[in-house]
Amino acid sequence: MVQRLPDQTRAFFLARGFDKESADILGKKGCVFQSIMKNTAEKSATSLIDIDLKLWRMSQPNSSTTGIRLSSDWLKLWQHRGLGKSSQIAFKWSFFPTVQHFQGGDYNWGMTSYGLPPGASFDLTVVWKENGQPHTEILPGIECAQDR
Amino acid sequence: MVGISNLHAMEDLAQTLTPVEGRPPAPDFIVKDIEDNTHKLSDYRGQPVILNFWATWCPPCREEMPAMQRAWEKLRTENIALLAMDVGEDEDTIFTFTADYAVEFPLLMDIDSSIIQQWPVLGLPTTFVIDPEGRIVYRAVGGREWDDPVLLDQVRALKLKK
């Protein structure tokens, strides 16, 4: 996972036809990361990794554990704000798919969002299945990029 | 399992094609490419087809374009089709992209994303290999070095025996 600076995120979506206010919402409240997931198994048929972002959890000190901000959550907002179809299409496909399946050699890039302000910190519980077996890993102290 | 970002997404990954269970029929479509030619998928029956779903803003899609061009330089005389379906973008956007990524295979336009919704695609890029009978035989999620003989030989093996 790599921090996306709020300005990087704003610029990307402005270039996709977002209006300034909508792009700014993502910059100020998105806490967006570029996320890459790979199945590094050598052969496609022997390893299957399943991802469902609905199972991921984030937690902050003195705060309850919540799910992450999914692309479907954001798409509802963009539809409500009347964003153009092409902008919504670009948003949908630029975000990491909520559900994905990786055979050996497969990988996906995409944005993930945690809905916190710039500079906020949280622990992320990542959940995945490998050949049907569930796995969990906690990534502690992830920081949303500062808005400079 | 969680990757670290790098500029070369395909490094250290096996060049694999995943067999698609059941070999379902490929959903047909009719679209224009950026040169205003019309492409109907079922017109390609009789030859294998590599169909790639992509977008100009997608980093792994951009990274695999040169490999796709190198593959095309071999495949174009072997009766194997290579089609790249852009999702959600217009002709001007794609044409501008080709100034930096000069490719010669058809760049098709799924401007309203109605075509990709008919296919089992969850993320970009995703590529399918379709056999001469119009069935989806292989899938690749993420980019590949398409001119790798390991991949191309699997596609060549689908050609109809004369």
mmCIF file of C-alpha atoms in Angstrom, chain B:
data_model
loop_
_atom_site.group_PDB
_atom_site.id
_atom_site.type_symbol
_atom_site.label_atom_id
_atom_site.label_comp_id
_atom_site.label_asym_id
_atom_site.label_seq_id
_atom_site.Cartn_x
_atom_site.Cartn_y
_atom_site.Cartn_z
ATOM 1 C CA MET B 1 0.684 -11.314 -0.129
ATOM 2 C CA VAL B 2 0.122 -7.564 0.070
ATOM 3 C CA GLY B 3 2.440 -6.123 -2.526
ATOM 4 C CA ILE B 4 4.659 -3.106 -2.304
ATOM 5 C CA SER B 5 4.228 -0.589 -5.084
ATOM 6 C CA ASN B 6 6.882 -0.565 -7.745
ATOM 7 C CA LEU B 7 7.089 0.819 -11.220
ATOM 8 C CA HIS B 8 7.347 -2.614 -12.818
ATOM 9 C CA ALA B 9 4.205 -4.448 -11.852
ATOM 10 C CA MET B 10 5.052 -7.582 -13.823
ATOM 11 C CA GLU B 11 8.448 -8.207 -12.213
ATOM 12 C CA ASP B 12 8.815 -11.481 -10.350
ATOM 13 C CA LEU B 13 5.442 -12.804 -11.476
ATOM 14 C CA ALA B 14 4.916 -16.043 -13.366
ATOM 15 C CA GLN B 15 3.652 -15.529 -16.918
ATOM 16 C CA THR B 16 0.504 -17.580 -16.525
ATOM 17 C CA LEU B 17 -2.838 -17.986 -18.190
ATOM 18 C CA THR B 18 -5.590 -19.444 -16.016
ATOM 19 C CA PRO B 19 -7.833 -22.001 -17.729
ATOM 20 C CA VAL B 20 -11.472 -20.923 -17.520
ATOM 21 C CA GLU B 21 -13.668 -23.690 -16.197
ATOM 22 C CA GLY B 22 -16.357 -24.884 -18.561
ATOM 23 C CA ARG B 23 -15.082 -22.787 -21.485
ATOM 24 C CA PRO B 24 -18.203 -20.587 -21.568
ATOM 25 C CA PRO B 25 -19.214 -18.838 -24.793
ATOM 26 C CA ALA B 26 -17.683 -15.380 -25.143
ATOM 27 C CA PRO B 27 -20.362 -12.647 -25.024
ATOM 28 C CA ASP B 28 -20.624 -11.159 -28.484
ATOM 29 C CA PHE B 29 -20.270 -7.427 -29.120
ATOM 30 C CA ILE B 30 -20.167 -4.878 -31.935
ATOM 31 C CA VAL B 31 -17.983 -1.811 -31.344
ATOM 32 C CA LYS B 32 -15.945 0.783 -33.194
ATOM 33 C CA ASP B 33 -12.225 1.207 -32.866
ATOM 34 C CA ILE B 34 -10.475 4.567 -32.807
ATOM 35 C CA GLU B 35 -10.086 4.455 -36.587
ATOM 36 C CA ASP B 36 -13.864 4.068 -36.967
ATOM 37 C CA ASN B 37 -13.644 0.431 -38.046
ATOM 38 C CA THR B 38 -16.404 -1.853 -36.775
ATOM 39 C CA HIS B 39 -15.520 -5.038 -34.917
ATOM 40 C CA LYS B 40 -17.965 -7.848 -34.195
ATOM 41 C CA LEU B 41 -16.406 -10.488 -31.978
ATOM 42 C CA SER B 42 -18.215 -13.392 -33.628
ATOM 43 C CA ASP B 43 -16.686 -12.357 -36.987
ATOM 44 C CA TYR B 44 -13.383 -13.585 -35.549
ATOM 45 C CA ARG B 45 -14.614 -17.190 -35.369
ATOM 46 C CA GLY B 46 -12.068 -19.509 -36.883
ATOM 47 C CA GLN B 47 -9.079 -17.913 -35.141
ATOM 48 C CA PRO B 48 -7.958 -17.470 -31.543
ATOM 49 C CA VAL B 49 -8.571 -13.994 -30.102
ATOM 50 C CA ILE B 50 -6.704 -12.240 -27.297
ATOM 51 C CA LEU B 51 -9.129 -9.657 -25.827
ATOM 52 C CA ASN B 52 -7.680 -7.165 -23.351
ATOM 53 C CA PHE B 53 -9.763 -4.776 -21.208
ATOM 54 C CA TRP B 54 -7.845 -1.608 -20.270
ATOM 55 C CA ALA B 55 -7.894 2.154 -19.719
ATOM 56 C CA THR B 56 -5.320 4.854 -20.456
ATOM 57 C CA TRP B 57 -5.031 5.901 -16.799
ATOM 58 C CA CYS B 58 -4.350 2.342 -15.545
ATOM 59 C CA PRO B 59 -0.609 1.858 -14.782
ATOM 60 C CA PRO B 60 -0.367 -1.923 -15.351
ATOM 61 C CA CYS B 61 -2.401 -1.500 -18.572
ATOM 62 C CA ARG B 62 0.133 1.032 -19.828
ATOM 63 C CA GLU B 63 3.034 -1.157 -18.777
ATOM 64 C CA GLU B 64 1.892 -4.171 -20.790
ATOM 65 C CA MET B 65 1.178 -2.202 -23.991
ATOM 66 C CA PRO B 66 4.733 -2.516 -25.415
ATOM 67 C CA ALA B 67 4.644 -6.283 -24.782
ATOM 68 C CA MET B 68 1.272 -6.474 -26.512
ATOM 69 C CA GLN B 69 2.718 -4.607 -29.500
ATOM 70 C CA ARG B 70 5.691 -6.993 -29.664
ATOM 71 C CA ALA B 71 3.250 -9.920 -29.490
ATOM 72 C CA TRP B 72 1.153 -8.388 -32.269
ATOM 73 C CA GLU B 73 4.200 -8.105 -34.515
ATOM 74 C CA LYS B 74 4.451 -11.903 -34.321
ATOM 75 C CA LEU B 75 0.749 -12.765 -34.267
ATOM 76 C CA ARG B 76 -0.508 -10.596 -37.105
ATOM 77 C CA THR B 77 0.808 -13.062 -39.707
ATOM 78 C CA GLU B 78 -0.325 -16.145 -37.752
ATOM 79 C CA ASN B 79 -4.115 -15.737 -37.997
ATOM 80 C CA ILE B 80 -4.452 -14.797 -34.318
ATOM 81 C CA ALA B 81 -6.343 -11.619 -33.387
ATOM 82 C CA LEU B 82 -5.343 -9.178 -30.641
ATOM 83 C CA LEU B 83 -7.974 -6.649 -29.573
ATOM 84 C CA ALA B 84 -7.691 -4.055 -26.777
ATOM 85 C CA MET B 85 -11.032 -2.807 -25.408
ATOM 86 C CA ASP B 86 -10.754 0.577 -23.676
ATOM 87 C CA VAL B 87 -13.325 1.095 -20.953
ATOM 88 C CA GLY B 88 -15.117 4.383 -20.433
ATOM 89 C CA GLU B 89 -12.970 6.712 -22.538
ATOM 90 C CA ASP B 90 -13.510 8.521 -25.807
ATOM 91 C CA GLU B 91 -11.574 8.461 -29.056
ATOM 92 C CA ASP B 92 -9.666 11.665 -28.346
ATOM 93 C CA THR B 93 -8.414 10.365 -25.009
ATOM 94 C CA ILE B 94 -7.240 7.088 -26.504
ATOM 95 C CA PHE B 95 -5.694 8.780 -29.538
ATOM 96 C CA THR B 96 -3.694 11.105 -27.278
ATOM 97 C CA PHE B 97 -2.464 8.058 -25.372
ATOM 98 C CA THR B 98 -1.113 6.495 -28.579
ATOM 99 C CA ALA B 99 1.322 9.396 -29.000
ATOM 100 C CA ASP B 100 3.332 7.848 -26.144
ATOM 101 C CA TYR B 101 2.327 4.223 -26.718
ATOM 102 C CA ALA B 102 2.353 3.564 -30.451
ATOM 103 C CA VAL B 103 0.504 0.307 -31.042
ATOM 104 C CA GLU B 104 -0.843 -1.190 -34.254
ATOM 105 C CA PHE B 105 -3.485 -3.617 -32.995
ATOM 106 C CA PRO B 106 -7.115 -2.470 -32.881
ATOM 107 C CA LEU B 107 -8.070 -0.210 -29.957
ATOM 108 C CA LEU B 108 -11.777 -0.755 -29.398
ATOM 109 C CA MET B 109 -14.043 1.589 -27.454
ATOM 110 C CA ASP B 110 -16.494 0.493 -24.744
ATOM 111 C CA ILE B 111 -17.396 4.094 -24.000
ATOM 112 C CA ASP B 112 -20.396 3.462 -21.715
ATOM 113 C CA SER B 113 -18.895 0.272 -20.160
ATOM 114 C CA SER B 114 -21.874 -1.774 -21.337
ATOM 115 C CA ILE B 115 -19.610 -4.420 -22.867
ATOM 116 C CA ILE B 116 -17.284 -5.016 -19.919
ATOM 117 C CA GLN B 117 -20.354 -5.585 -17.756
ATOM 118 C CA GLN B 118 -21.155 -8.660 -19.872
ATOM 119 C CA TRP B 119 -17.736 -10.163 -19.187
ATOM 120 C CA PRO B 120 -16.334 -11.677 -15.947
ATOM 121 C CA VAL B 121 -14.041 -8.707 -15.267
ATOM 122 C CA LEU B 122 -13.428 -7.387 -11.753
ATOM 123 C CA GLY B 123 -10.372 -5.174 -12.338
ATOM 124 C CA LEU B 124 -8.207 -3.701 -15.094
ATOM 125 C CA PRO B 125 -6.343 -5.019 -16.966
ATOM 126 C CA THR B 126 -7.991 -8.360 -17.480
ATOM 127 C CA THR B 127 -7.351 -10.349 -20.649
ATOM 128 C CA PHE B 128 -9.210 -13.291 -22.095
ATOM 129 C CA VAL B 129 -8.149 -15.798 -24.728
ATOM 130 C CA ILE B 130 -11.026 -16.961 -26.909
ATOM 131 C CA ASP B 131 -10.765 -20.087 -29.034
ATOM 132 C CA PRO B 132 -11.756 -20.326 -32.705
ATOM 133 C CA GLU B 133 -15.162 -21.669 -31.648
ATOM 134 C CA GLY B 134 -15.879 -18.501 -29.671
ATOM 135 C CA ARG B 135 -15.358 -19.888 -26.158
ATOM 136 C CA ILE B 136 -13.421 -18.222 -23.317
ATOM 137 C CA VAL B 137 -10.482 -20.545 -22.683
ATOM 138 C CA TYR B 138 -7.991 -18.551 -20.606
ATOM 139 C CA ARG B 139 -7.996 -15.522 -18.331
ATOM 140 C CA ALA B 140 -5.193 -13.290 -17.037
ATOM 141 C CA VAL B 141 -5.793 -10.761 -14.248
ATOM 142 C CA GLY B 142 -3.152 -8.046 -14.386
ATOM 143 C CA GLY B 143 -0.623 -7.393 -17.129
ATOM 144 C CA ARG B 144 1.562 -9.988 -18.805
ATOM 145 C CA GLU B 145 4.643 -10.053 -21.022
ATOM 146 C CA TRP B 146 2.504 -11.034 -23.973
ATOM 147 C CA ASP B 147 5.421 -11.767 -26.306
ATOM 148 C CA ASP B 148 6.697 -14.457 -23.938
ATOM 149 C CA PRO B 149 6.644 -17.742 -25.901
ATOM 150 C CA VAL B 150 5.228 -19.442 -22.779
ATOM 151 C CA LEU B 151 2.030 -17.438 -23.300
ATOM 152 C CA LEU B 152 1.954 -17.242 -27.081
ATOM 153 C CA ASP B 153 2.461 -20.989 -27.527
ATOM 154 C CA GLN B 154 -0.659 -21.630 -25.413
ATOM 155 C CA VAL B 155 -2.623 -19.338 -27.727
ATOM 156 C CA ARG B 156 -1.093 -20.865 -30.861
ATOM 157 C CA ALA B 157 -2.126 -24.327 -29.640
ATOM 158 C CA LEU B 158 -5.777 -23.246 -29.977
ATOM 159 C CA LYS B 159 -5.558 -22.685 -33.718
ATOM 160 C CA LEU B 160 -7.736 -24.920 -35.846
ATOM 161 C CA LYS B 161 -5.875 -27.826 -37.354
ATOM 162 C CA LYS B 162 -5.997 -27.727 -41.160
#
